[in-house]
Each structure stands twice: as C-alpha cells, then as structure tokens.
Amino acid sequence: MFGIVQRRFKTQNEWDEVWNTPVDVPTFVRDLGEPGSLEVESSFHGAVHFLAGYLQRFDFRLFRNGGLPLIERRTGPLIEEVLVRLGPNPVRGAYLPISLQLHVCHEGLREIRERYWPTAGRPPVSLVSGNIGLIQTVPTFDVWNVATEDALAEICDSFRQDLLPYLEMLSSPNQLRRAIFDGEAPLFDPATSVEWLLMEFGRSDAREYIRQLIDAEDLAIRDFWQEHDELKTQKLVGYVAGNVTHNLAVIAFSHDICRRWLY
C-alpha cells in the first residue's frame, strides 16, 4: 500500500473516510520510519516547494493561506489557486498523504451575483472549486502519497496533462463556451455556467444554455417556469443552496434572461 502514489475515489464520502482514517502501519515502521527520512512537516514542506517550483515556470507563486501552502497565479480578472493540505494521519517515511484543491475566482462574477446573493457583504467570485482529480479524463477525488519516490514527478505530470490545459481553457472564453455547451467543462454546475455565459457573452447565450438544459431534460420546464413566476411576487430574490432549478430561475429572473424567450 505504501508504494501507492495516487489513491482515487469515486465519491466525496469515500475520500473523506480514507482521508480521516489512520492507516494500518506496523509498529516498527511507525517508530523508525524510513532510515534517514525527514520529519513529517519537513517532508511536507519540501514536497510543496518542489511542486511550487515546477509551477513557477508558469507564473505561479507560493504563499501562505492561514498556515496552509497556497500556490497562486493572477492573470487579469482570474485568480487561480492550488491549495495543498497535509492529511491528518501521516506516518514518517511511509505515508505522507496530501490533497490538492483547485480554486479559481473571476472578479467579473461579482457584478452578476450582486443582484440576488442572499447574504450581506460582497458576493463571492468563485468560478470553480474542487479536488484536482475531478478535472481528469476520469474524474475522481484523489489523495497523493508524497512519501513514495516517484510521487512528486507524477504530480507534476498530472499538472502538465490535466491542470494547465484546464486553466488554459478557463482563460479562453470561446473554448470554455464550447466546453459548457458540450457538457465537457469539469467542475461547472448549471448555475455557474449560466452566470459565466452572462458575464462573457450576455443574455442570448445564457438563454440558449437554459433552453439546452430543458431540451436534454436536465431541467424540468414546468418546474423552472413555476419557480420563475413565483419570484415576481417575492421581495427578496436569492439563491437556495442545492436547489438547481430555483437558482437557475433566480439568475434568469434577476437578469431578465427570458424576456425574448422563443420556444
């Protein structure tokens, strides 16, 4: 088990269970660790600096975010972050689990969301967020064991094959638009897709995407219009966590997407 570099899980619950459960390590391994191995914290920070060094050639910089290492790049309105976390149950010299969390913000989303965001203060500008494994061809929730010899090289290969092309797509409006309409934009939910289309292309494309969801039966047309019409009688219009139909109706109503609806 301890030679495994990448552990992949289909669900968040499976990932949570493995992340929080101590591994079964023989006592002598736990006591001694690999001969000459560094302490856990030193090994972890060494791994982070290695990964940050690789990404530095693509204009990323290493920061501290409340004590957690944050590898960040800012380009125009985009803020791209890779947050590195050390697992709660490492074993010196044998098991050094880390998670890599991707978080991308777009400053332009604030203007879109300020019409309906339900809480006080400035609306968030998060575009996508999740375990980096979710942008792979076969999306999974991943844990990496960087105590193994080849782990860091394999993570850098993953950055090159998956992360960097994904971030390139996010920075290309036409490419991302095609991916959204083709259902090939990892980490994008329908509401965020509509918000992004509004921000970059306006009401027409946002309306076309909602129509596509209805045609594909991913959105029930009767439920959508019922939610949309009920909003006309409400004084406060805002998101409801987890309610996709309601949230799509809120965006459409707040930005008058359906004024020229032709169906």
Coordinates of N, CA and C in Angstrom, one line a residue, residues 165-246:
P165 N -3.8 22.5 -19.0 CA -4.7 22.7 -20.1 C -6.1 23.1 -19.6
Y166 N -6.5 22.7 -18.4 CA -7.8 23.1 -17.9 C -7.8 24.6 -17.6
L167 N -6.7 25.1 -17.0 CA -6.7 26.5 -16.7 C -6.6 27.3 -18.0
E168 N -5.9 26.8 -19.0 CA -5.9 27.4 -20.3 C -7.3 27.6 -20.9
M169 N -8.1 26.5 -20.7 CA -9.5 26.6 -21.2 C -10.3 27.6 -20.4
L170 N -10.1 27.8 -19.1 CA -10.8 28.7 -18.3 C -10.5 30.2 -18.8
S171 N -9.3 30.4 -19.3 CA -8.9 31.7 -19.7 C -9.3 32.0 -21.2
S172 N -9.8 31.1 -21.9 CA -10.2 31.2 -23.3 C -11.7 31.2 -23.4
P173 N -12.4 32.4 -23.5 CA -13.9 32.4 -23.5 C -14.5 31.5 -24.5
N174 N -14.0 31.5 -25.8 CA -14.6 30.7 -26.8 C -14.4 29.2 -26.6
Q175 N -13.3 28.8 -26.1 CA -13.0 27.4 -25.8 C -13.9 27.0 -24.7
L176 N -14.0 27.8 -23.6 CA -14.9 27.4 -22.5 C -16.3 27.4 -22.8
R177 N -16.8 28.3 -23.7 CA -18.2 28.3 -24.1 C -18.5 27.0 -24.8
R178 N -17.6 26.6 -25.7 CA -17.9 25.3 -26.4 C -17.9 24.1 -25.4
A179 N -17.0 24.1 -24.4 CA -17.0 23.0 -23.4 C -18.3 23.0 -22.6
I180 N -18.8 24.2 -22.2 CA -20.0 24.3 -21.4 C -21.2 23.7 -22.2
F181 N -21.3 24.1 -23.5 CA -22.5 23.7 -24.3 C -22.3 22.2 -24.6
D182 N -21.1 21.7 -24.7 CA -20.9 20.3 -25.0 C -20.9 19.4 -23.7
G183 N -21.1 20.0 -22.6 CA -21.1 19.3 -21.3 C -19.7 18.7 -20.9
E184 N -18.7 19.4 -21.3 CA -17.3 19.0 -21.1 C -16.5 20.0 -20.3
A185 N -17.1 20.7 -19.4 CA -16.4 21.6 -18.5 C -16.4 21.1 -17.1
P186 N -15.4 20.4 -16.7 CA -15.4 19.8 -15.3 C -15.5 20.9 -14.3
L187 N -16.2 20.6 -13.2 CA -16.4 21.4 -12.0 C -17.4 22.5 -12.2
F188 N -18.0 22.7 -13.4 CA -19.0 23.7 -13.7 C -20.4 23.1 -13.4
D189 N -21.2 23.7 -12.5 CA -22.6 23.3 -12.4 C -23.4 24.2 -13.3
P190 N -24.7 23.9 -13.5 CA -25.5 24.6 -14.4 C -25.6 26.1 -14.0
A191 N -25.8 26.4 -12.7 CA -25.9 27.8 -12.3 C -24.7 28.6 -12.6
T192 N -23.5 28.1 -12.3 CA -22.3 28.8 -12.6 C -22.1 28.9 -14.1
S193 N -22.5 27.9 -14.9 CA -22.4 28.0 -16.3 C -23.2 29.2 -16.9
V194 N -24.4 29.3 -16.4 CA -25.3 30.5 -16.8 C -24.7 31.8 -16.4
E195 N -24.1 31.9 -15.2 CA -23.5 33.1 -14.7 C -22.3 33.5 -15.6
W196 N -21.5 32.5 -15.9 CA -20.3 32.8 -16.7 C -20.7 33.2 -18.1
L197 N -21.7 32.5 -18.7 CA -22.2 32.9 -20.0 C -22.7 34.3 -20.0
L198 N -23.5 34.7 -19.0 CA -24.0 36.1 -18.9 C -22.8 37.0 -18.8
M199 N -21.8 36.7 -18.1 CA -20.7 37.6 -17.9 C -19.9 37.8 -19.2
E200 N -19.7 36.7 -19.9 CA -18.8 36.8 -21.1 C -19.6 37.0 -22.4
F201 N -20.8 36.5 -22.5 CA -21.5 36.6 -23.8 C -22.9 37.2 -23.8
G202 N -23.4 37.4 -22.6 CA -24.7 38.1 -22.5 C -25.9 37.2 -22.4
R203 N -27.1 37.8 -22.4 CA -28.4 37.1 -22.2 C -28.6 36.0 -23.3
S204 N -28.3 36.3 -24.5 CA -28.7 35.4 -25.6 C -28.0 34.0 -25.3
D205 N -26.7 33.9 -25.0 CA -26.1 32.6 -24.8 C -26.6 32.0 -23.5
A206 N -26.8 32.8 -22.5 CA -27.3 32.3 -21.2 C -28.7 31.6 -21.4
R207 N -29.5 32.3 -22.2 CA -30.9 31.8 -22.5 C -30.8 30.5 -23.3
E208 N -29.9 30.5 -24.3 CA -29.7 29.3 -25.1 C -29.2 28.1 -24.3
Y209 N -28.4 28.3 -23.3 CA -27.9 27.3 -22.5 C -29.1 26.7 -21.6
I210 N -29.9 27.6 -21.1 CA -31.1 27.1 -20.3 C -32.0 26.3 -21.2
R211 N -32.2 26.8 -22.4 CA -33.0 26.0 -23.3 C -32.4 24.6 -23.6
Q212 N -31.1 24.6 -23.7 CA -30.5 23.3 -24.0 C -30.7 22.3 -22.8
L213 N -30.6 22.9 -21.6 CA -30.9 22.0 -20.4 C -32.3 21.5 -20.4
I214 N -33.2 22.3 -20.8 CA -34.6 21.8 -20.9 C -34.8 20.8 -22.0
D215 N -34.2 21.0 -23.1 CA -34.3 20.0 -24.2 C -33.7 18.7 -23.9
A216 N -32.6 18.7 -23.1 CA -32.0 17.5 -22.7 C -32.6 16.9 -21.4
E217 N -33.7 17.5 -20.9 CA -34.4 17.1 -19.8 C -33.6 17.1 -18.5
D218 N -32.5 17.9 -18.5 CA -31.8 18.1 -17.3 C -32.4 19.1 -16.4
L219 N -33.4 19.8 -16.9 CA -34.1 20.9 -16.2 C -35.6 20.7 -16.6
A220 N -36.5 20.5 -15.6 CA -37.9 20.3 -15.9 C -38.5 21.7 -16.3
I221 N -39.1 21.8 -17.5 CA -39.6 23.1 -17.9 C -40.7 23.7 -17.0
R222 N -41.6 22.8 -16.6 CA -42.7 23.2 -15.8 C -42.2 23.8 -14.4
D223 N -41.3 23.1 -13.8 CA -40.7 23.5 -12.5 C -39.9 24.8 -12.7
F224 N -39.2 24.9 -13.8 CA -38.4 26.1 -14.0 C -39.4 27.4 -14.1
W225 N -40.4 27.3 -14.9 CA -41.3 28.4 -15.1 C -42.1 28.7 -13.8
Q226 N -42.5 27.7 -13.1 CA -43.2 27.9 -11.8 C -42.3 28.7 -10.9
E227 N -41.0 28.2 -10.7 CA -40.1 29.0 -9.9 C -39.9 30.4 -10.4
H228 N -39.8 30.6 -11.7 CA -39.5 31.9 -12.3 C -40.7 32.8 -12.0
D229 N -41.9 32.3 -12.2 CA -43.1 33.2 -12.0 C -43.3 33.5 -10.5
E230 N -43.0 32.6 -9.6 CA -43.2 32.9 -8.2 C -42.2 34.0 -7.7
L231 N -41.1 34.1 -8.4 CA -40.2 35.1 -8.0 C -40.7 36.5 -8.2
K232 N -41.7 36.7 -9.0 CA -42.3 38.0 -9.3 C -43.0 38.5 -8.1
T233 N -43.4 37.7 -7.2 CA -44.2 38.1 -6.0 C -43.4 38.2 -4.8
Q234 N -42.1 37.9 -4.9 CA -41.2 37.9 -3.7 C -40.4 39.2 -3.6
K235 N -40.2 39.7 -2.4 CA -39.5 40.9 -2.2 C -38.0 40.7 -2.2
L236 N -37.6 39.5 -1.7 CA -36.2 39.2 -1.7 C -35.9 38.0 -2.6
V237 N -35.1 38.1 -3.6 CA -34.7 37.0 -4.5 C -33.3 36.6 -4.2
G238 N -33.1 35.3 -4.0 CA -31.8 34.8 -3.6 C -31.6 33.3 -3.9
Y239 N -30.4 32.9 -3.9 CA -30.0 31.5 -4.0 C -30.6 30.6 -2.9
V240 N -30.8 29.4 -3.2 CA -31.1 28.4 -2.2 C -30.1 27.2 -2.4
A241 N -29.3 27.0 -1.4 CA -28.2 26.0 -1.6 C -28.7 24.6 -2.1
G242 N -28.2 24.1 -3.1 CA -28.5 22.8 -3.6 C -29.8 22.7 -4.5
N243 N -30.5 23.8 -4.6 CA -31.7 23.8 -5.4 C -31.4 24.4 -6.8
V244 N -31.0 23.5 -7.8 CA -30.6 23.9 -9.1 C -31.7 24.6 -9.8
T245 N -32.9 24.1 -9.8 CA -34.0 24.7 -10.6 C -34.3 26.1 -10.1
H246 N -34.4 26.2 -8.8 CA -34.6 27.6 -8.2 C -33.5 28.5 -8.5

